[in-house]
Amino acid sequence: MCGIVGYIGKNDAVPVLLDGLRRLEYRGYDSAGIATLFDGRVESRKRTGRIANLAELLQQSPAPGRIGISHTRWATHGGVSDENAHPHHDRSGRLWLCHNGVIENYATLREQLATDGHTFEGQTDTEILAHLIGREYDALSQPAGKARIVEALRSALKQVVGTYGIVLMHADVPDCIVGARRGSPLVLGVGKGENFFASDVSAIVAHTREAVYLKDFDIAVIGSEDFEITSLLGGASGFEVSKVEFTADDVSKGKYPHYMLKEIYEQPDTLRDAMRGRLSREDASARLGGLNMTARELREIDRIILTGCGTAAHAAMCGEAIIESLAQVPVEVEFASEFRYRNIPLPRNTLVICISQSGETADTLAALREAQRKGLRALGICNNVASTIARESDGGVYMHAGPEIGVAATKSFTSQVAILTLLALLIGRIRHISPMEGLRIIEELEALPDKVRTILAQSDHIRAVAEKYAQSKAMMFLGRQFNYPVALEGALKMKEVSYIHASGHPSAELKHGIIALITPEVPSVVIAPDDSVFEKNVSNIEEIRARKGPIIAIGTEGHKARLRQVADDVILIPACPDYLAPILTSIPLQLLAYHTANALGCDVDKPRNLAKSVTVE
Ligand code: AGP
């Protein structure tokens, strides 16, 4: 949510900043801006809309300089306009700032600054922050230099309530950029004769694979040859230079027209990577050392709470069904945004698991902290290794799915469900799953990547189905048992990328009200694999057919003939046990949403109003 890139070094700043912004555009695309420092003055360029608009402006009106900061915005405070685009400056026009996060007390600070005679160009909380730091800077008597700017920042941030990842530069101090974080991610890229700041390492991985993931309350100052990290609370702050796991190629679209399609096609590999080294035939179980829990501690768990947002919450719902079925441990799913404010009973032996691709979702992070505050063990299932949730959790499992850039989550969903299945196997084996049964589950898990390939091979057929229904005003997604969460996820994917209204429901709930919406213009996608409720699903299909509603059935190869009798269109998956069906049934729905959006000419990777990581509440 909002992307920041800062650069200082031997090269022109603008190409580095623009390239970084393009790679961060998934974090927000309402407006973009750049400020560079050249010859003692700041040049700034801002434009509403995509990075391409800013690039065009920079072509017409170049901004020279080897030091610069830049931002791509997802609007929170203040509408989408050129004035509200970052970077923002202070009263002197010499201090410039980009910010990701929310300054909660900005209205009070704005009033105080206005009383002191400050005037503002826009309505953002960030502009207030720039003025506040500038006021502190001007009030200091020490000579211009890094120490003064850091002192001003420190004193301003102590007055701020809220979250921030910020980079700033001052025309008086042309040999450094200063960054700080609290609650919003910021990474320092260590180069040779150049250094970087970015919200996400994918923005700078083309230039360096050495990174320092800043912690809350860190203040970092980068020059072209060196950097220094201190703490807002005083003194030096410990840090580690980490090797970035992926390369610039991993964050490119490669041969695919969209990241979403690339990521859908990566799933045979990402599923394998989620399971790699974690299945033990010797134990007939899963090995998840990162949980930091002994078998005895796992045995003592009476209840599990799975929490996350959006797609991660749907993966959690799949996990609920899988863990309860395989491990027989009661599981509850809470939206992280609700969990943080609810006062639910949390008995001692409750284990909380926070699921988040980015590991930075504000609501999920708050849920993690709330669980820990209440004395519970809180684990994380994250993709982003250096993320805040990964660092603050008491243990967890990494997804190893590689960067997910498409705003619509795809491969992260199947990886999350696969990891929750490993957890179910592990907990189940400690309780009642026999070694024979454990081995059978392992074999089924290992067979998944090939099964996914057979589904991906049907992409052309799914495209034809998508084109047939692309003009629909609404769509229903129906599923039962393990596949009810998949219906929710299928509807979310369709809404996000194609803007067709879609809703997911348990198939049998249809007759309790939803059936009123069925008409020949409203297609229903019924997820009906070969499971214990297949016949029930067929009955639900018949009810829709009787009202002339078109039906797209997602079913198992062995039921091809039967499904073709009752459905208008059929998409097939290979046979699998009930508990693994969500991983397979979700993939045709991802492709259906993708092809529908394409048929409608929607921007698949950057759907309107959305951002990839929701780092504000
Ligand atoms: C899914 O397509 C969405 N973009 C969104 O619901 C996402 O899953 C949610 O914001 C959670 O993100 P996280 O996994 O990074 O925490």
Tab-separated table of C-alpha atoms in Angstrom, residues 183-570:
chain	number	residue	atom	x	y	z
A	183	GLY	CA	4.446	-0.119	11.136
A	184	SER	CA	5.038	0.262	7.384
A	185	PRO	CA	7.847	-1.644	5.698
A	186	LEU	CA	11.085	-0.039	4.559
A	187	VAL	CA	14.182	-1.793	3.288
A	188	LEU	CA	17.659	-0.383	2.783
A	189	GLY	CA	19.462	-1.685	-0.313
A	190	VAL	CA	23.249	-1.810	0.000
A	191	GLY	CA	24.993	-1.168	-3.327
A	192	LYS	CA	28.512	-0.351	-4.525
A	193	GLY	CA	28.910	3.415	-4.738
A	194	GLU	CA	25.143	3.695	-4.374
A	195	ASN	CA	22.473	2.911	-1.794
A	196	PHE	CA	18.701	2.619	-1.889
A	197	PHE	CA	15.514	2.734	0.103
A	198	ALA	CA	12.371	0.870	-0.948
A	199	SER	CA	9.086	-0.310	0.501
A	200	ASP	CA	9.767	-3.714	-0.957
A	201	VAL	CA	13.029	-5.251	-2.063
A	202	SER	CA	11.564	-6.144	-5.489
A	203	ALA	CA	11.993	-2.456	-6.421
A	204	ILE	CA	15.773	-2.582	-6.106
A	205	VAL	CA	16.729	-6.213	-6.685
A	206	ALA	CA	17.885	-5.347	-10.209
A	207	HIS	CA	20.620	-3.197	-8.591
A	208	THR	CA	21.544	-5.073	-5.430
A	209	ARG	CA	20.714	-8.287	-3.605
A	210	GLU	CA	22.078	-7.063	-0.268
A	211	ALA	CA	19.397	-5.627	1.952
A	212	VAL	CA	18.776	-4.462	5.495
A	213	TYR	CA	15.136	-4.880	6.533
A	214	LEU	CA	14.557	-1.970	8.862
A	215	LYS	CA	12.744	-2.522	12.140
A	216	ASP	CA	10.127	-0.353	13.762
A	217	PHE	CA	11.712	2.791	15.244
A	218	ASP	CA	14.830	2.508	13.058
A	219	ILE	CA	16.158	5.700	11.506
A	220	ALA	CA	18.599	5.086	8.634
A	221	VAL	CA	20.789	7.604	6.844
A	222	ILE	CA	22.229	6.578	3.495
A	223	GLY	CA	25.026	8.244	1.556
A	224	SER	CA	26.385	6.874	-1.699
A	225	GLU	CA	29.243	5.062	0.075
A	226	ASP	CA	27.882	4.367	3.533
A	227	PHE	CA	24.878	4.096	5.786
A	228	GLU	CA	24.089	4.379	9.469
A	229	ILE	CA	21.134	3.048	11.467
A	230	THR	CA	20.085	4.445	14.809
A	231	SER	CA	16.964	4.081	16.889
A	232	LEU	CA	14.246	6.672	17.324
A	233	LEU	CA	14.393	5.729	20.990
A	234	GLY	CA	18.106	6.652	21.120
A	235	GLY	CA	21.459	4.985	20.367
A	236	ALA	CA	22.571	2.633	17.603
A	237	SER	CA	20.237	-0.044	16.271
A	238	GLY	CA	21.466	-3.553	15.484
A	239	PHE	CA	20.972	-4.732	11.914
A	240	GLU	CA	21.812	-7.554	9.583
A	241	VAL	CA	22.628	-7.370	5.874
A	242	SER	CA	20.572	-10.177	4.264
A	243	LYS	CA	20.933	-11.776	0.852
A	244	VAL	CA	17.737	-11.325	-1.167
A	245	GLU	CA	16.401	-14.788	-2.071
A	246	PHE	CA	15.109	-13.897	-5.534
A	247	THR	CA	16.449	-12.147	-8.612
A	248	ALA	CA	15.173	-9.423	-10.927
A	249	ASP	CA	13.945	-12.176	-13.298
A	250	ASP	CA	11.664	-13.512	-10.584
A	251	VAL	CA	9.892	-10.180	-10.434
A	252	SER	CA	9.451	-9.864	-14.185
A	253	LYS	CA	6.463	-11.153	-16.197
A	254	GLY	CA	8.704	-13.308	-18.371
A	255	LYS	CA	6.770	-14.757	-21.311
A	256	TYR	CA	3.373	-13.996	-19.771
A	257	PRO	CA	1.205	-10.976	-20.606
A	258	HIS	CA	0.262	-10.495	-16.941
A	259	TYR	CA	1.698	-11.302	-13.535
A	260	MET	CA	-1.599	-12.912	-12.559
A	261	LEU	CA	-1.317	-15.467	-15.360
A	262	LYS	CA	2.356	-16.083	-14.630
A	263	GLU	CA	1.565	-16.689	-10.976
A	264	ILE	CA	-1.336	-19.029	-11.793
A	265	TYR	CA	1.024	-21.056	-13.985
A	266	GLU	CA	3.720	-21.156	-11.304
A	267	GLN	CA	1.507	-23.235	-9.009
A	268	PRO	CA	2.936	-26.687	-9.775
A	269	ASP	CA	6.306	-25.287	-8.649
A	270	THR	CA	5.062	-23.183	-5.749
A	271	LEU	CA	3.134	-26.139	-4.342
A	272	ARG	CA	6.233	-28.306	-4.606
A	273	ASP	CA	8.265	-25.569	-2.892
A	274	ALA	CA	5.702	-25.272	-0.075
A	275	MET	CA	6.163	-28.999	0.623
A	276	ARG	CA	9.873	-29.325	-0.159
A	277	GLY	CA	11.772	-30.944	2.738
A	278	ARG	CA	8.628	-30.947	4.848
A	279	LEU	CA	7.236	-34.406	4.103
A	280	SER	CA	8.844	-37.269	5.977
A	281	ARG	CA	8.132	-40.831	4.889
A	282	GLU	CA	10.140	-41.979	7.883
A	283	ASP	CA	7.700	-40.306	10.278
A	284	ALA	CA	4.747	-40.670	7.868
A	285	SER	CA	4.178	-37.059	8.802
A	286	ALA	CA	5.116	-33.460	8.095
A	287	ARG	CA	8.180	-31.736	9.541
A	288	LEU	CA	7.631	-28.082	10.331
A	289	GLY	CA	10.630	-27.070	12.424
A	290	GLY	CA	9.832	-23.368	12.076
A	291	LEU	CA	6.796	-23.761	14.331
A	292	ASN	CA	9.240	-23.918	17.253
A	293	MET	CA	6.876	-26.349	18.986
A	294	THR	CA	7.599	-29.800	20.366
A	295	ALA	CA	5.268	-32.736	19.748
A	296	ARG	CA	4.197	-32.455	23.367
A	297	GLU	CA	3.287	-28.783	22.967
A	298	LEU	CA	1.354	-29.529	19.779
A	299	ARG	CA	-0.440	-32.370	21.578
A	300	GLU	CA	-1.604	-29.958	24.261
A	301	ILE	CA	-3.349	-27.598	21.807
A	302	ASP	CA	-7.121	-27.681	22.423
A	303	ARG	CA	-8.153	-25.117	19.869
A	304	ILE	CA	-6.717	-23.273	16.890
A	305	ILE	CA	-7.686	-19.838	15.635
A	306	LEU	CA	-6.764	-19.132	12.020
A	307	THR	CA	-6.831	-15.505	11.039
A	308	GLY	CA	-6.093	-13.385	7.961
A	309	CYS	CA	-7.795	-11.093	5.455
A	310	GLY	CA	-9.304	-11.556	2.004
A	311	THR	CA	-7.801	-14.517	0.200
A	312	ALA	CA	-5.767	-15.480	3.266
A	313	ALA	CA	-9.021	-15.672	5.273
A	314	HIS	CA	-10.457	-17.985	2.599
A	315	ALA	CA	-7.352	-20.170	2.851
A	316	ALA	CA	-7.928	-20.170	6.614
A	317	MET	CA	-11.490	-21.431	6.056
A	318	CYS	CA	-10.124	-24.268	3.934
A	319	GLY	CA	-7.622	-24.927	6.732
A	320	GLU	CA	-10.452	-25.114	9.254
A	321	ALA	CA	-12.159	-27.887	7.305
A	322	ILE	CA	-8.890	-29.743	6.639
A	323	ILE	CA	-7.487	-29.573	10.196
A	324	GLU	CA	-10.807	-30.514	11.797
A	325	SER	CA	-11.198	-33.432	9.419
A	326	LEU	CA	-7.645	-34.808	9.540
A	327	ALA	CA	-6.502	-33.776	13.024
A	328	GLN	CA	-9.840	-33.551	14.858
A	329	VAL	CA	-8.834	-30.329	16.621
A	330	PRO	CA	-11.479	-27.582	16.842
A	331	VAL	CA	-10.594	-24.659	14.597
A	332	GLU	CA	-12.163	-21.233	14.269
A	333	VAL	CA	-11.548	-18.681	11.563
A	334	GLU	CA	-11.614	-14.994	12.404
A	335	PHE	CA	-11.171	-12.146	9.967
A	336	ALA	CA	-8.060	-10.447	11.336
A	337	SER	CA	-9.813	-7.076	11.102
A	338	GLU	CA	-12.495	-8.376	13.508
A	339	PHE	CA	-10.290	-10.484	15.760
A	340	ARG	CA	-8.263	-7.436	16.780
A	341	TYR	CA	-11.377	-5.781	18.248
A	342	ARG	CA	-13.422	-8.745	19.451
A	343	ASN	CA	-13.279	-9.973	22.979
A	344	ILE	CA	-13.628	-13.689	22.356
A	345	PRO	CA	-12.890	-16.318	24.970
A	346	LEU	CA	-9.319	-17.501	24.475
A	347	PRO	CA	-8.654	-20.533	26.681
A	348	ARG	CA	-5.039	-21.225	27.616
A	349	ASN	CA	-4.250	-23.905	25.080
A	350	THR	CA	-5.374	-21.910	22.078
A	351	LEU	CA	-2.922	-21.585	19.211
A	352	VAL	CA	-3.322	-18.568	16.924
A	353	ILE	CA	-2.045	-18.740	13.344
A	354	CYS	CA	-1.851	-15.562	11.264
A	355	ILE	CA	-1.885	-16.101	7.521
A	356	SER	CA	-0.532	-13.393	5.229
A	357	GLN	CA	1.222	-13.487	1.877
A	358	SER	CA	2.839	-10.107	2.360
A	359	GLY	CA	3.320	-10.458	6.093
A	360	GLU	CA	2.576	-6.744	6.277
A	361	THR	CA	-1.241	-6.558	6.302
A	362	ALA	CA	-2.037	-4.109	9.096
A	363	ASP	CA	-5.105	-5.969	10.387
A	364	THR	CA	-3.332	-9.342	10.466
A	365	LEU	CA	-0.326	-7.832	12.207
A	366	ALA	CA	-2.638	-6.243	14.792
A	367	ALA	CA	-4.333	-9.637	15.319
A	368	LEU	CA	-0.928	-11.244	15.890
A	369	ARG	CA	0.016	-8.603	18.439
A	370	GLU	CA	-3.369	-8.867	20.182
A	371	ALA	CA	-2.992	-12.638	20.511
A	372	GLN	CA	0.506	-12.238	21.941
A	373	ARG	CA	-0.711	-9.505	24.295
A	374	LYS	CA	-3.214	-12.023	25.636
A	375	GLY	CA	-0.389	-14.458	26.321
A	376	LEU	CA	-1.109	-16.829	23.458
A	377	ARG	CA	1.398	-18.403	21.137
A	378	ALA	CA	0.896	-16.821	17.715
A	379	LEU	CA	2.429	-18.345	14.596
A	380	GLY	CA	2.663	-16.946	11.069
A	381	ILE	CA	2.233	-18.426	7.601
A	382	CYS	CA	3.885	-15.834	5.352
A	383	ASN	CA	5.488	-15.608	1.951
A	384	ASN	CA	7.600	-12.505	2.489
A	385	VAL	CA	10.509	-13.778	4.557
A	386	ALA	CA	11.576	-10.450	6.022
A	387	SER	CA	8.075	-9.236	6.763
A	388	THR	CA	6.904	-7.867	10.081
A	389	ILE	CA	4.498	-10.747	10.782
A	390	ALA	CA	7.246	-13.266	9.996
A	391	ARG	CA	9.598	-11.493	12.369
A	392	GLU	CA	7.170	-10.878	15.217
A	393	SER	CA	5.444	-14.271	15.286
A	394	ASP	CA	6.530	-16.956	17.738
A	395	GLY	CA	7.265	-19.327	14.878
A	396	GLY	CA	5.702	-20.313	11.609
A	397	VAL	CA	6.002	-21.683	8.121
A	398	TYR	CA	7.256	-19.832	5.061
A	399	MET	CA	5.412	-20.338	1.813
A	400	HIS	CA	8.504	-20.047	-0.448
A	401	ALA	CA	6.185	-19.127	-3.340
A	402	GLY	CA	8.438	-16.367	-4.709
A	403	PRO	CA	7.231	-12.784	-5.158
A	404	GLU	CA	3.506	-12.425	-5.862
A	405	ILE	CA	3.053	-9.190	-7.793
A	406	GLY	CA	-0.437	-9.551	-9.295
A	407	VAL	CA	-2.833	-7.720	-6.995
A	408	ALA	CA	-5.195	-10.700	-7.103
A	409	ALA	CA	-3.674	-13.408	-4.914
A	410	THR	CA	-3.431	-16.786	-6.676
A	411	LYS	CA	-0.379	-18.910	-5.955
A	412	SER	CA	-0.298	-17.697	-2.350
A	413	PHE	CA	-3.780	-19.188	-1.786
A	414	THR	CA	-2.823	-22.696	-2.883
A	415	SER	CA	0.466	-22.526	-0.950
A	416	GLN	CA	-1.375	-21.463	2.200
A	417	VAL	CA	-3.857	-24.314	1.853
A	418	ALA	CA	-1.029	-26.789	1.210
A	419	ILE	CA	0.808	-25.630	4.346
A	420	LEU	CA	-2.351	-25.878	6.438
A	421	THR	CA	-2.703	-29.448	5.145
A	422	LEU	CA	0.868	-30.201	6.264
A	423	LEU	CA	-0.044	-28.808	9.680
A	424	ALA	CA	-3.176	-30.985	9.775
A	425	LEU	CA	-1.050	-34.024	8.944
A	426	LEU	CA	1.498	-33.176	11.628
A	427	ILE	CA	-1.081	-32.562	14.361
A	428	GLY	CA	-3.172	-35.523	13.195
A	429	ARG	CA	-0.195	-37.900	13.337
A	430	ILE	CA	0.522	-36.839	16.921
A	431	ARG	CA	-3.064	-37.763	17.785
A	432	HIS	CA	-4.765	-40.485	15.822
A	433	ILE	CA	-3.669	-40.704	12.161
A	434	SER	CA	-1.964	-44.087	11.626
A	435	PRO	CA	1.422	-44.331	9.854
A	436	MET	CA	-0.342	-45.977	6.872
A	437	GLU	CA	-2.829	-43.152	6.630
A	438	GLY	CA	-0.016	-40.604	7.034
A	439	LEU	CA	1.860	-42.148	4.100
A	440	ARG	CA	-1.273	-42.069	1.962
A	441	ILE	CA	-1.714	-38.353	2.685
A	442	ILE	CA	1.932	-37.732	1.767
A	443	GLU	CA	1.459	-39.537	-1.557
A	444	GLU	CA	-1.628	-37.477	-2.340
A	445	LEU	CA	0.204	-34.260	-1.514
A	446	GLU	CA	3.139	-35.221	-3.712
A	447	ALA	CA	0.789	-35.921	-6.616
A	448	LEU	CA	-0.648	-32.387	-6.528
A	449	PRO	CA	1.805	-30.529	-8.845
A	450	ASP	CA	1.117	-32.909	-11.771
A	451	LYS	CA	-2.620	-32.667	-11.206
A	452	VAL	CA	-2.389	-28.885	-11.274
A	453	ARG	CA	-0.585	-29.122	-14.640
A	454	THR	CA	-3.529	-30.996	-16.160
A	455	ILE	CA	-5.867	-28.201	-15.046
A	456	LEU	CA	-3.603	-25.497	-16.464
A	457	ALA	CA	-3.618	-27.360	-19.790
A	458	GLN	CA	-7.345	-26.515	-20.030
A	459	SER	CA	-6.728	-22.788	-20.085
A	460	ASP	CA	-8.056	-22.391	-23.661
A	461	HIS	CA	-11.292	-24.182	-22.777
A	462	ILE	CA	-11.675	-22.020	-19.666
A	463	ARG	CA	-11.054	-18.925	-21.781
A	464	ALA	CA	-13.913	-19.943	-24.097
A	465	VAL	CA	-16.223	-20.409	-21.100
A	466	ALA	CA	-15.144	-17.035	-19.715
A	467	GLU	CA	-15.823	-15.278	-23.018
A	468	LYS	CA	-19.290	-16.850	-23.184
A	469	TYR	CA	-20.324	-15.346	-19.826
A	470	ALA	CA	-18.177	-12.206	-19.717
A	471	GLN	CA	-21.103	-9.860	-20.280
A	472	SER	CA	-23.011	-11.160	-17.232
A	473	LYS	CA	-24.016	-8.533	-14.697
A	474	ALA	CA	-23.682	-10.973	-11.774
A	475	MET	CA	-22.421	-14.474	-11.009
A	476	MET	CA	-23.011	-17.000	-8.235
A	477	PHE	CA	-20.296	-19.264	-6.854
A	478	LEU	CA	-21.541	-22.294	-4.956
A	479	GLY	CA	-19.706	-25.036	-3.089
A	480	ARG	CA	-20.108	-27.281	-0.076
A	481	GLN	CA	-17.890	-28.566	2.722
A	482	PHE	CA	-14.229	-28.194	1.741
A	483	ASN	CA	-15.258	-26.206	-1.327
A	484	TYR	CA	-17.463	-23.566	0.270
A	485	PRO	CA	-14.389	-21.355	0.956
A	486	VAL	CA	-13.346	-21.955	-2.663
A	487	ALA	CA	-16.709	-20.521	-3.760
A	488	LEU	CA	-15.937	-17.410	-1.682
A	489	GLU	CA	-12.475	-17.184	-3.182
A	490	GLY	CA	-13.768	-17.711	-6.744
A	491	ALA	CA	-16.269	-14.885	-6.247
A	492	LEU	CA	-13.597	-12.605	-4.786
A	493	LYS	CA	-11.277	-13.241	-7.753
A	494	MET	CA	-14.096	-12.534	-10.230
A	495	LYS	CA	-15.074	-9.268	-8.498
A	496	GLU	CA	-11.512	-8.052	-8.056
A	497	VAL	CA	-10.318	-8.377	-11.615
A	498	SER	CA	-13.446	-8.280	-13.816
A	499	TYR	CA	-15.711	-5.995	-11.682
A	500	ILE	CA	-18.613	-8.407	-12.243
A	501	HIS	CA	-20.622	-8.653	-9.064
A	502	ALA	CA	-20.150	-12.172	-7.700
A	503	SER	CA	-21.031	-13.842	-4.447
A	504	GLY	CA	-20.066	-17.152	-2.908
A	505	HIS	CA	-22.474	-19.351	-0.952
A	506	PRO	CA	-22.814	-22.847	0.455
A	507	SER	CA	-24.692	-24.644	-2.367
A	508	ALA	CA	-27.511	-25.786	-0.100
A	509	GLU	CA	-28.185	-22.245	1.110
A	510	LEU	CA	-29.445	-21.403	-2.362
A	511	LYS	CA	-33.008	-22.402	-1.632
A	512	HIS	CA	-33.070	-20.274	1.522
A	513	GLY	CA	-33.180	-17.009	-0.386
A	514	ILE	CA	-30.367	-16.667	-2.922
A	515	ILE	CA	-32.332	-18.578	-5.541
A	516	ALA	CA	-34.415	-15.397	-6.003
A	517	LEU	CA	-31.465	-14.013	-7.967
A	518	ILE	CA	-31.286	-16.877	-10.464
A	519	THR	CA	-32.281	-15.876	-13.999
A	520	PRO	CA	-31.003	-16.827	-17.480
A	521	GLU	CA	-28.688	-13.793	-17.187
A	522	VAL	CA	-27.029	-14.892	-13.934
A	523	PRO	CA	-24.656	-17.856	-14.353
A	524	SER	CA	-23.794	-20.068	-11.390
A	525	VAL	CA	-20.401	-21.675	-10.966
A	526	VAL	CA	-21.000	-24.856	-8.983
A	527	ILE	CA	-17.981	-26.575	-7.471
A	528	ALA	CA	-18.984	-30.221	-7.460
A	529	PRO	CA	-15.995	-32.571	-7.277
A	530	ASP	CA	-16.246	-36.262	-6.534
A	531	ASP	CA	-16.787	-36.081	-2.792
A	532	SER	CA	-19.289	-37.073	-0.121
A	533	VAL	CA	-21.690	-34.308	-1.204
A	534	PHE	CA	-21.486	-34.760	-4.963
A	535	GLU	CA	-25.093	-35.953	-5.314
A	536	LYS	CA	-26.290	-33.088	-3.124
A	537	ASN	CA	-24.469	-30.642	-5.365
A	538	VAL	CA	-26.132	-32.183	-8.416
A	539	SER	CA	-29.518	-31.618	-6.767
A	540	ASN	CA	-28.585	-27.973	-6.270
A	541	ILE	CA	-27.603	-27.743	-9.927
A	542	GLU	CA	-31.019	-29.147	-10.879
A	543	GLU	CA	-32.714	-26.463	-8.782
A	544	ILE	CA	-30.839	-23.787	-10.702
A	545	ARG	CA	-31.593	-25.444	-14.036
A	546	ALA	CA	-35.284	-25.488	-13.213
A	547	ARG	CA	-35.070	-21.655	-13.006
A	548	LYS	CA	-33.157	-21.460	-16.306
A	549	GLY	CA	-29.927	-20.317	-14.689
A	550	PRO	CA	-26.811	-21.156	-16.741
A	551	ILE	CA	-24.420	-23.521	-14.935
A	552	ILE	CA	-20.665	-23.860	-15.093
A	553	ALA	CA	-19.719	-26.989	-13.178
A	554	ILE	CA	-16.252	-27.647	-11.779
A	555	GLY	CA	-16.141	-31.405	-11.349
A	556	THR	CA	-13.988	-34.493	-11.365
A	557	GLU	CA	-12.902	-36.292	-14.538
A	558	GLY	CA	-14.862	-39.457	-13.541
A	559	HIS	CA	-18.138	-37.493	-13.418
A	560	LYS	CA	-17.720	-35.933	-16.855
A	561	ALA	CA	-20.757	-37.536	-18.467
A	562	ARG	CA	-23.040	-36.893	-15.511
A	563	LEU	CA	-22.063	-33.258	-15.218
A	564	ARG	CA	-22.438	-32.650	-18.938
A	565	GLN	CA	-26.069	-33.748	-18.653
A	566	VAL	CA	-26.909	-31.108	-16.053
A	567	ALA	CA	-24.482	-28.233	-16.670
A	568	ASP	CA	-24.034	-25.892	-19.631
A	569	ASP	CA	-20.262	-25.940	-19.307
A	570	VAL	CA	-17.969	-28.292	-17.451
